[in-house]
Coordinates of C-alpha atoms and ligand atoms in Angstrom, one line a residue:
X1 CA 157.2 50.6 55.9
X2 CA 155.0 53.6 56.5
X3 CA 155.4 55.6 60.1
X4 CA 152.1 54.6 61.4
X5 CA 151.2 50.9 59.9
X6 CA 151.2 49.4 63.0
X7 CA 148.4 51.1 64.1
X8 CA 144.8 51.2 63.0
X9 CA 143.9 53.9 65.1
X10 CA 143.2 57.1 64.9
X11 CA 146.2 59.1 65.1
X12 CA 146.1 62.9 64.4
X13 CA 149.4 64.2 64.0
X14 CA 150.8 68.0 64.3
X15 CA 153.3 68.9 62.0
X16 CA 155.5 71.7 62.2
X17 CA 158.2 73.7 62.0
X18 CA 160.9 73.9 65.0
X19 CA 163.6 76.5 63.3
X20 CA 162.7 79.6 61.2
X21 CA 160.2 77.4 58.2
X22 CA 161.7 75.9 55.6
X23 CA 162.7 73.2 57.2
X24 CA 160.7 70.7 54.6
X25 CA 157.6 70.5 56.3
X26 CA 155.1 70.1 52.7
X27 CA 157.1 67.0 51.8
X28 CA 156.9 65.3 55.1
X29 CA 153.6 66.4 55.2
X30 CA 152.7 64.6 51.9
X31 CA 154.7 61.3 52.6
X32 CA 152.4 61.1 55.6
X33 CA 149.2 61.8 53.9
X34 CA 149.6 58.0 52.7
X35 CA 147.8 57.3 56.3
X36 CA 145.0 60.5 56.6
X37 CA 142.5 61.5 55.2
X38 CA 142.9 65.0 55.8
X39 CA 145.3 67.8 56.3
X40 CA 144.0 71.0 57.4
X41 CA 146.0 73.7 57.8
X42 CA 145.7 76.0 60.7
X43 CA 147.6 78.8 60.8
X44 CA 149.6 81.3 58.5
X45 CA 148.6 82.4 54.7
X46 CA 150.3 82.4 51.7
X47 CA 153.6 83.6 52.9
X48 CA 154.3 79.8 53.4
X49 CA 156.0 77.9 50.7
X50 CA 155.4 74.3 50.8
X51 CA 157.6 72.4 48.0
X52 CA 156.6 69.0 47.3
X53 CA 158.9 66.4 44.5
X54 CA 156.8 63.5 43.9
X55 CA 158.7 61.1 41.2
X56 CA 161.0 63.8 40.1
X57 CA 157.5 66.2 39.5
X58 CA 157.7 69.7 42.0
X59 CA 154.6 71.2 43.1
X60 CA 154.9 74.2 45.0
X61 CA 152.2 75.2 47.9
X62 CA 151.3 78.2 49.3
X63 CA 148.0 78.3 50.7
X64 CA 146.2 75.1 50.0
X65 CA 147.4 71.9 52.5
X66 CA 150.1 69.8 50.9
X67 CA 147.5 66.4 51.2
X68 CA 146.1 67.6 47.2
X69 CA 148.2 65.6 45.2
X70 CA 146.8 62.1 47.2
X71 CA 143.4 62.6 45.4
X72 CA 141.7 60.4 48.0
X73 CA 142.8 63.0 50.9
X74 CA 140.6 66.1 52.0
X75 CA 142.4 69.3 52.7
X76 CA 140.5 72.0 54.9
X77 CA 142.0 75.5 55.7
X78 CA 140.9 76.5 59.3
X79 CA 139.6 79.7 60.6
X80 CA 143.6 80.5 61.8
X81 CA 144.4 80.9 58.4
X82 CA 144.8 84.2 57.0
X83 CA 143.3 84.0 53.2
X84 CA 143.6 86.5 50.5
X85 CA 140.9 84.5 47.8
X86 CA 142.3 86.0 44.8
X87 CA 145.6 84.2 45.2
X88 CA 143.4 81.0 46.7
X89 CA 142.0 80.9 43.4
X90 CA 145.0 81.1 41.0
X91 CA 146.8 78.6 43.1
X92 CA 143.9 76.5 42.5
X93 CA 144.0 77.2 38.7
X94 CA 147.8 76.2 38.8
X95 CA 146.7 72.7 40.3
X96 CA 143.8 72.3 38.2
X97 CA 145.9 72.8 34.8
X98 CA 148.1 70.2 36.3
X99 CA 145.4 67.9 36.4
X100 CA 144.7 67.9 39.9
X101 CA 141.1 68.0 40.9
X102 CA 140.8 70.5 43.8
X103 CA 136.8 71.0 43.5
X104 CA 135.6 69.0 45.5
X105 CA 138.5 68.5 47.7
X106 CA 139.1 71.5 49.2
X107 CA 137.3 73.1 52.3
X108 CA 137.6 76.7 54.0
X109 CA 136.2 77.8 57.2
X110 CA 133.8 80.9 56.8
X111 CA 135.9 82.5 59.8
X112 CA 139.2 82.8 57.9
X113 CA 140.0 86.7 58.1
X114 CA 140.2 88.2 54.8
X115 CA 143.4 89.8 53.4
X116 CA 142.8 92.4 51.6
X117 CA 144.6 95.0 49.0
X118 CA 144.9 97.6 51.8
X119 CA 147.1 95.1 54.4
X120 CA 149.5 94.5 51.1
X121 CA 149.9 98.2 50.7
X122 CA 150.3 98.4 54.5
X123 CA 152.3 95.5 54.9
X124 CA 155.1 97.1 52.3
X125 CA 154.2 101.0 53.3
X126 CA 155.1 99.4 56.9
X127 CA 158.4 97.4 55.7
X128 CA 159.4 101.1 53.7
X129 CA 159.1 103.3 56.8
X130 CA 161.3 100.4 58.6
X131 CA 164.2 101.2 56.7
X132 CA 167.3 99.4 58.1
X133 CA 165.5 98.0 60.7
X134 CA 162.6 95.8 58.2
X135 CA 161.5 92.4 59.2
X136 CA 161.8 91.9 55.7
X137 CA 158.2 90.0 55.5
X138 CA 156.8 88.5 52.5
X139 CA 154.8 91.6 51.3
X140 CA 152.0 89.3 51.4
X141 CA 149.9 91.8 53.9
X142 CA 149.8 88.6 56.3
X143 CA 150.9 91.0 59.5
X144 CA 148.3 93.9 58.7
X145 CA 145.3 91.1 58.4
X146 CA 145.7 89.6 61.5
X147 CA 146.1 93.1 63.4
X148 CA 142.7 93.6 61.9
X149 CA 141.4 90.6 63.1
X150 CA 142.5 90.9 66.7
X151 CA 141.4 94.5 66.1
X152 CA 138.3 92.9 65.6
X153 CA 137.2 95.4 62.9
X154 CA 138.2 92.4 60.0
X155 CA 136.4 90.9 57.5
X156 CA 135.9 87.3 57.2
X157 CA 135.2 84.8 54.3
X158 CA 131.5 85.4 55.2
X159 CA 131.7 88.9 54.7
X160 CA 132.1 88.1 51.3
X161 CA 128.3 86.4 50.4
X162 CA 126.0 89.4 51.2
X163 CA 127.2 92.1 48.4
X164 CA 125.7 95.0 50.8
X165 CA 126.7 93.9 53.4
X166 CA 130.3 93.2 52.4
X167 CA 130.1 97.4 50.5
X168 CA 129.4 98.4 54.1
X169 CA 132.0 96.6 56.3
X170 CA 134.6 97.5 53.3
X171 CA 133.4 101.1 53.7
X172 CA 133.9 101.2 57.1
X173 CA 137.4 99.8 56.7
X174 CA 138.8 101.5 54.4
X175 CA 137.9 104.8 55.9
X176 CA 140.3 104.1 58.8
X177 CA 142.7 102.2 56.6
X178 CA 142.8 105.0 53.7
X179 CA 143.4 107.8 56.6
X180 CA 146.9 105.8 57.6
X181 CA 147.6 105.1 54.4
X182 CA 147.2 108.4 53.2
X183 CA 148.4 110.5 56.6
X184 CA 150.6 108.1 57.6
X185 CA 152.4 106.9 55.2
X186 CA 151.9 109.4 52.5
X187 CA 150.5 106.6 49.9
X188 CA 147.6 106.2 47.6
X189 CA 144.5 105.6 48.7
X190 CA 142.4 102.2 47.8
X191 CA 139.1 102.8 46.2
X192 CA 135.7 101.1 47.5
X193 CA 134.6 100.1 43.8
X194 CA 138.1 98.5 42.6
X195 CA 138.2 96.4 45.5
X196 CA 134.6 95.6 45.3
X197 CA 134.9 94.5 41.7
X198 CA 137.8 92.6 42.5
X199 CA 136.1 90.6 45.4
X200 CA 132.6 90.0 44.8
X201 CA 133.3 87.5 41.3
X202 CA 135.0 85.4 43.9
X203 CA 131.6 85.0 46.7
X204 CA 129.9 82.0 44.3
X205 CA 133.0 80.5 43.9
X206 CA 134.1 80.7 47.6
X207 CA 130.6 79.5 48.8
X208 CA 130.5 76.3 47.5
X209 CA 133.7 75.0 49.1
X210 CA 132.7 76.3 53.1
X211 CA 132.7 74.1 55.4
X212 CA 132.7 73.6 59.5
X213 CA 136.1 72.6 59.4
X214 CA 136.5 71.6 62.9
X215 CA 132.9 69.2 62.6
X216 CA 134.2 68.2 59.9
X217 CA 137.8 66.8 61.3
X218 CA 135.7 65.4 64.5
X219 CA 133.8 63.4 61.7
X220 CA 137.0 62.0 59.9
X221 CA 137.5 61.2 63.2
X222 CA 134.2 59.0 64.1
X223 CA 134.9 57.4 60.8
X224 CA 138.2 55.9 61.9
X225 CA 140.0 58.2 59.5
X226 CA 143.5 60.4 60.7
X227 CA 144.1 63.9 60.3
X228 CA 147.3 65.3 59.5
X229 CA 147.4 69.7 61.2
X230 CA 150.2 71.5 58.7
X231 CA 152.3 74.1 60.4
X232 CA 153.5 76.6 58.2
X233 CA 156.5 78.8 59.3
X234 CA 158.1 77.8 62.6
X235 CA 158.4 78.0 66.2
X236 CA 161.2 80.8 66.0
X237 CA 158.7 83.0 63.8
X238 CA 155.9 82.0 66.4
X239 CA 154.8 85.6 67.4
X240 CA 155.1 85.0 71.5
X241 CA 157.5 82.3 71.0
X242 CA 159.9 83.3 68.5
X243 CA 162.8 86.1 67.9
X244 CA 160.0 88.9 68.0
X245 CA 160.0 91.7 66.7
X246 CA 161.6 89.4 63.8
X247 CA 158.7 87.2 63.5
X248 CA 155.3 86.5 61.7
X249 CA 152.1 87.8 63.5
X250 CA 150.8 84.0 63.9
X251 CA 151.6 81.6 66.3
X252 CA 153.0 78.7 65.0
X253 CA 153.2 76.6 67.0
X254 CA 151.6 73.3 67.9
X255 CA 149.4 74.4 70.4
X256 CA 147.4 76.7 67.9
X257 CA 146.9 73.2 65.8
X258 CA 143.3 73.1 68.0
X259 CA 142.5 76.8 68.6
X260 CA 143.2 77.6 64.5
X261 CA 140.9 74.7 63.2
X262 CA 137.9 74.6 66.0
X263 CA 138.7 71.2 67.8
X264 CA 140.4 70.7 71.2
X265 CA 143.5 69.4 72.0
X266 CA 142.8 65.8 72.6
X267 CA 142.5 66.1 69.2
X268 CA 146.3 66.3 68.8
X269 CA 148.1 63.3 69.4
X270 CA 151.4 63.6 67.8
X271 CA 153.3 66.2 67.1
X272 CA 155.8 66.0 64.7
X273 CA 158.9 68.4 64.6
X274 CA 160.2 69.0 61.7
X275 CA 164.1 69.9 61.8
X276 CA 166.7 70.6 59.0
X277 CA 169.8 68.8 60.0
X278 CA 171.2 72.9 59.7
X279 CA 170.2 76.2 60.0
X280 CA 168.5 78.7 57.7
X281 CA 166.2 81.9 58.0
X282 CA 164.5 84.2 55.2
X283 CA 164.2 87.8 56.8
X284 CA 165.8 90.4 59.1
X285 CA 166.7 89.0 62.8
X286 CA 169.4 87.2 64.9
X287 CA 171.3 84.0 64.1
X288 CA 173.7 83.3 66.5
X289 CA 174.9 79.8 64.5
X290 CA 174.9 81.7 60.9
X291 CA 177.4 81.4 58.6
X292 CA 178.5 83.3 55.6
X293 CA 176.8 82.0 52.3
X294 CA 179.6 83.4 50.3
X295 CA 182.4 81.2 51.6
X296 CA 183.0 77.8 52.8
X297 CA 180.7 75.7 54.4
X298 CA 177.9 78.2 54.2
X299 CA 178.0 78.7 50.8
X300 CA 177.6 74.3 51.0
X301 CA 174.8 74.6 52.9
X302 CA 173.0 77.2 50.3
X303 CA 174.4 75.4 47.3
X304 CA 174.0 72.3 47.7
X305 CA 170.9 73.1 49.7
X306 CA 169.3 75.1 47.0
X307 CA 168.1 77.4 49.6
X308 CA 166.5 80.4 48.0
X309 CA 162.9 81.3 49.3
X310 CA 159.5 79.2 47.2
X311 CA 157.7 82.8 48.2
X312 CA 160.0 85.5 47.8
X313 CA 163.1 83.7 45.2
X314 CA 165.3 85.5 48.6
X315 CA 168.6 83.8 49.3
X316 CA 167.7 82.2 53.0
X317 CA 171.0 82.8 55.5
X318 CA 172.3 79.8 56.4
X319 CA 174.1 78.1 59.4
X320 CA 175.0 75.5 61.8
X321 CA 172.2 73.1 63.6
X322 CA 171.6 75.0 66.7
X323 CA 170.7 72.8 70.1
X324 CA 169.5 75.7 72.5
X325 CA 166.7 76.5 69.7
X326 CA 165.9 73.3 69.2
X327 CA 165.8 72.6 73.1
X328 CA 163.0 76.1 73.1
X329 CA 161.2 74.4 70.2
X330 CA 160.7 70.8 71.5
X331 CA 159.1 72.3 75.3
X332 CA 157.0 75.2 73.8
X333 CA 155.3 72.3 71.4
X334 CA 155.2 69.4 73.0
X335 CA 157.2 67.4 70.7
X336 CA 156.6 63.6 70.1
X337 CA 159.6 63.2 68.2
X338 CA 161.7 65.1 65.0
X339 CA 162.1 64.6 61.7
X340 CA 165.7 65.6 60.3
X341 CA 165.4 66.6 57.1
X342 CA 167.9 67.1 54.4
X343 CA 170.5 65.2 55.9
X344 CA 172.1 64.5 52.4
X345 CA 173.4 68.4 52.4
X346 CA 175.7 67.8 54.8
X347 CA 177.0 65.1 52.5
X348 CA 181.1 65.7 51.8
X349 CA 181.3 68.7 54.2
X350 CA 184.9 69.2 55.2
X351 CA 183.9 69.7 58.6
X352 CA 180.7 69.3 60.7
X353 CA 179.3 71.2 63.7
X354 CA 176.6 71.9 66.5
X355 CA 175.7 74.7 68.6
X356 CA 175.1 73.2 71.3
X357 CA 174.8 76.0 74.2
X358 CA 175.7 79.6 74.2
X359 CA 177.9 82.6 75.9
X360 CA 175.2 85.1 76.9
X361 CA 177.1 88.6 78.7
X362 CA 179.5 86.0 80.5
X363 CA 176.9 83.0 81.4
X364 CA 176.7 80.0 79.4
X365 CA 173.1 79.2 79.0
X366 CA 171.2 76.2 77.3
X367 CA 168.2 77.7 76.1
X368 CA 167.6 80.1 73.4
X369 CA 166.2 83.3 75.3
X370 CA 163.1 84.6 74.3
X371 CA 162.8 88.0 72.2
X372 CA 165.5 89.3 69.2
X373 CA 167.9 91.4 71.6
X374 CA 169.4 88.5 74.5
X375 CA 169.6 86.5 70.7
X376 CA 171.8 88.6 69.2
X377 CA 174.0 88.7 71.8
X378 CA 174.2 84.9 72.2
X379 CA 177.7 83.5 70.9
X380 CA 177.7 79.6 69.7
X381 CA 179.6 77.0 71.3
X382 CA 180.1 74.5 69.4
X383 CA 180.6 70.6 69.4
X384 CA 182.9 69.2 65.8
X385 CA 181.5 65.8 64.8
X386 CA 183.4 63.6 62.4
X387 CA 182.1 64.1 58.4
X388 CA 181.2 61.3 56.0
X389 CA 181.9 60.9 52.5
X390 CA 179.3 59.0 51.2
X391 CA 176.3 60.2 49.7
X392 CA 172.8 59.8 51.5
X393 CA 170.8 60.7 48.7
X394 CA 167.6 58.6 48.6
X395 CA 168.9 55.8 51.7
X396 CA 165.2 55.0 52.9
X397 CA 167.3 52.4 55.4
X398 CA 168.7 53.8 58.6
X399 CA 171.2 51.1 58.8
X400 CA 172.6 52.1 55.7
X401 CA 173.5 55.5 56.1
X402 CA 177.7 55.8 57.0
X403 CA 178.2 55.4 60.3
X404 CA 179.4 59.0 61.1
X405 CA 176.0 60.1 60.1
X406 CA 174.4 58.3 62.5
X407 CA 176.6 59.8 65.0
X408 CA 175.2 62.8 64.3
X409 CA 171.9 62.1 64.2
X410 CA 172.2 60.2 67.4
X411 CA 174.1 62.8 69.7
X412 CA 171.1 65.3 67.9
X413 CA 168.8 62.9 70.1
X414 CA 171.4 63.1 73.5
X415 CA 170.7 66.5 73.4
X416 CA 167.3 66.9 73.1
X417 CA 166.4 64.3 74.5
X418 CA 163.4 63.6 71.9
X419 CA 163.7 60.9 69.5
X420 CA 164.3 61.5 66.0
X421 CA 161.5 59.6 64.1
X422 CA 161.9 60.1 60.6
X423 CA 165.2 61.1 58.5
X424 CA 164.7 62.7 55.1
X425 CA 167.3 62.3 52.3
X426 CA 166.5 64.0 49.2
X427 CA 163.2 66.3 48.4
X428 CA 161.3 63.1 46.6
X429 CA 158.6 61.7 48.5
X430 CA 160.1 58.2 48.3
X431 CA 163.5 59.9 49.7
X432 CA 162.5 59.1 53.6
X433 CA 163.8 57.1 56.3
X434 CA 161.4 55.9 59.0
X435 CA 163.6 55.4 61.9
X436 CA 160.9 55.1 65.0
X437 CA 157.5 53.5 64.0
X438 CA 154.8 56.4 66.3
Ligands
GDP501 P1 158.6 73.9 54.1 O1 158.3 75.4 54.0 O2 158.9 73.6 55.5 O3 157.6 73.0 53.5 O4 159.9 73.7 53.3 P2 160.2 74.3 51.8 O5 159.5 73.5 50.8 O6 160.1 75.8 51.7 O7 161.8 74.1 51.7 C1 162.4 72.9 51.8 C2 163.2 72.6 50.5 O8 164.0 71.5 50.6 C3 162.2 72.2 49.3 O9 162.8 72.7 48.1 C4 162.2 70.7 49.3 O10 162.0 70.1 48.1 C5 163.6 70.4 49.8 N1 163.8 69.2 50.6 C6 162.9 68.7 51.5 N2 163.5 67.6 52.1 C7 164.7 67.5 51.6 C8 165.8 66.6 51.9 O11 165.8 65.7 52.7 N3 166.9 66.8 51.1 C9 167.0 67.8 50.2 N4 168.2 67.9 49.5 N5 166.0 68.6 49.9 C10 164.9 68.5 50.6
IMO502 P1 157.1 78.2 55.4 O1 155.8 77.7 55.7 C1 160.4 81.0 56.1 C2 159.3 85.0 57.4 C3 159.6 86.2 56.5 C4 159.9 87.3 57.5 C5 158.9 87.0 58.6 C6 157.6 87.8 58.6 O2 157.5 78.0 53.9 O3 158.2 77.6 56.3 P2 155.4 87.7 57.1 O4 155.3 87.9 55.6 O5 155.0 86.4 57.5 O6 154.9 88.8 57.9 O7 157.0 87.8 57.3 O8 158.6 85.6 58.5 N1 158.5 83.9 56.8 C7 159.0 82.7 56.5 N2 160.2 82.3 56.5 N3 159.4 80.2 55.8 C8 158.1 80.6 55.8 O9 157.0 79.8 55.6 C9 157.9 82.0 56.1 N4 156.7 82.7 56.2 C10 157.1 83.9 56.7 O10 160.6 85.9 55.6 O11 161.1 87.1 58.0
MG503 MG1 158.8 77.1 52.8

């Protein structure tokens, strides 16, 4: 059964991330494509990490929508997208030697903001002077671009097709971004003609492959065809929304589907959650529900879990599931229903928990506060649930998972009151439970 046979509508669906990314969005992503025609992504760069397992075979995304391995399906990246084109193009390379065809298939928005060697240098010169106190980003200069676009003194992918024009706004640029770099931060500076020889090869190939991405999804539309808007990150790295200053400088969540891609939100008609049935977060910040990775049922969780970072090869911190965060994430996007993922972890756990409210300076509250310093002074309470033996690996059958698991999954629902659509059991496509038809 696919999640959305019994309807030949259109039926866009969001989906994204509630926790801190990671949480398997790519492969739920790709198991849905088998009812779009496009995915467009809409916000983020390549600091996401988007792993795919398709009959055994892992493909790893950063940039380009995880919709290219259904060769039928068109994958735009919308103007909310931060895009550094050098990287664009060897991660195309790396699919192309694969044999998938990308030409042809792929679609940017001439809006996207540019990243650029300078916001790399920043972002790490930035991360350096932090000291103790880093986000620990993904040294991908994804912060630095978007503080130049919302500076408004960015470049675009457009800036790229007129040479002079391009020498000129780069000129400009780097003025302001070699005096920081150099006054600032005591570092190098970046010289006009290496980044100009590094950028200008890449305008005929970029030109080709622009598109008026929002149009263009209102046409899929007219045509009876779905789209499928990929989060990247999640709602706890959500710039307003998440444990700031331990964040990414995008907002992630589902809202910023429309507003990152150039149609409105009617367009949006579902949006799907997507929840590990744990915890885990790359990077400096609180965790109120983490565990240690070096002992006991955290080390499980990272084990088991594989859970070292697609971008960075980081070890992600681990912990329990965490209700309060999940309660934050389900109202600030609107969510249709979740999608547990990676269930089968818990599998043979010698004990199981929740967090399912907190002890904030002497109140217990439900809801995960909003900024990093009322988090880290939150301390779990926690509900015990009984564990199951039995693997879960690849159970595409609710029914058949143990029954204990279900219990879990169920009392995941009582709290949140959102219903948990899809259960995923293993990082294959096939590996998926459909548990609510939406
Ligand atoms: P994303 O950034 O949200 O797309 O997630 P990532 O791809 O960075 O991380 C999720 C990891 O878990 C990937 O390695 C997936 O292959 C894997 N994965 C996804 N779903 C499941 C699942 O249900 N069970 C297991 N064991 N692994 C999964
Ligand atoms: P996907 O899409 C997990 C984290 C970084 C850091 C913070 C800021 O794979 O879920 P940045 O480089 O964005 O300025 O870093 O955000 N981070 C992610 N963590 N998954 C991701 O993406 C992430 N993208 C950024 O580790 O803590
Ligand atoms: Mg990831």
């Amino acid at each position: 059964m696919t999640a959305t046979e019994s309807l030949n509508q259109v039926r866009n669906i969001v989906v994204m991330g509630t926790q801190w990314g990671d949480e398997g969005k790519g492969k739920i992503v790709d198991w849905l494509t088998e009812d779009a025609k496009a995915v467009v992504r809409f916000q983020g760069g390549h600091n996401a990490g988007h792993t795919l397992v398709i009959n055994g075979q892992t493909t790893a995304l950063n940039l380009i929508p995880s919709g290219i391995m259904r060769p039928d399906v068109q994958c735009y990246i919308g103007n909310g997208v931060v895009v550094d084109v050098g990287h664009l193009f060897k991660e195309i390379d790396k699919l192309e030697e694969k044999g998938v065809k990308v030409a042809g298939r792929l679609w940017l928005s001439p809006s996207c903001p540019l990243i650029l060697l300078y916001h790399i240098e920043l972002d790490l010169a930035r991360e350096a002077a932090r000291g103790e106190g880093k986000i620990g980003t993904t040294a991908k200069g994804i912060g630095p671009a978007y503080e130049d676009k919302v500076s408004r003194r960015g470049l675009r992918i457009a800036d790229l097709l007129n040479p002079e024009h391009l020498r000129a706004r780069l000129t400009e640029n780097l003025q302001y971004h070699n005096f920081v770099l150099t006054q600032f931060f005591q570092r190098p500076a970046i010289d006009l003609e290496t980044l100009l020889a590094q950028l200008l090869p890449y305008a005929a190939l970029i030109q080709p492959m622009l598109c008026d991405v929002g149009l263009a999804l209102a046409q899929h539309n007219q045509r009876g065809e779905s789209v499928l808007f990929e989060g990247a990150q999640g709602t706890m790295l959500d710039v307003d929304h998440g444990t700031y200053p331990f964040v990414t400088s995008s907002n992630c969540v589902a809202g910023n589907a429309a507003a990152g891609t150039g149609v409105g939100p009617q367009f949006l008609h579902y949006v799907l959650g997507i929840t590990k049935a744990y915890t885990t977060r790359v990077g400096s910040g609180p965790f109120p529900a983490e565990l240690s990775v070096q002992e006991g049922v955290g080390q499980h969780l990272s084990s088991i879990g594989r859970e070292i970072g697609t971008v960075t090869k980081r070890v992600r911190r681990c912990g329990w599931l965490d209700i309060p965060l999940l309660r934050r994430s389900t109202l600030v996007n609107g969510v249709s229903g979740l999608c547990l993922t990676k269930l089968d972890v818990l599998d043979g756990l010698p004990e199981i928990k929740i967090c399912t409210a907190y002890e904030l300076d002497g109140n217990r509250i439900d809801w995960f506060p909003s900024g990093a310093d009322d988090v880290a002074r939150c301390v779990p309470i926690y509900q015990t649930f009984a564990t199951w033996n039995e693997s879960t690996i690849g159970i595409t059958e609710y029914k058949k998972l143990p029954v204990n698991a279900r219990i879990y999954i169920e009392a995941i629902e009582q709290h949140l009151q959102t219903p948990i659509a899809m259960v995923s059991t293993g990082p294959d496509r096939c590996q998926t439970i459909v548990k609510k038809t939406f």
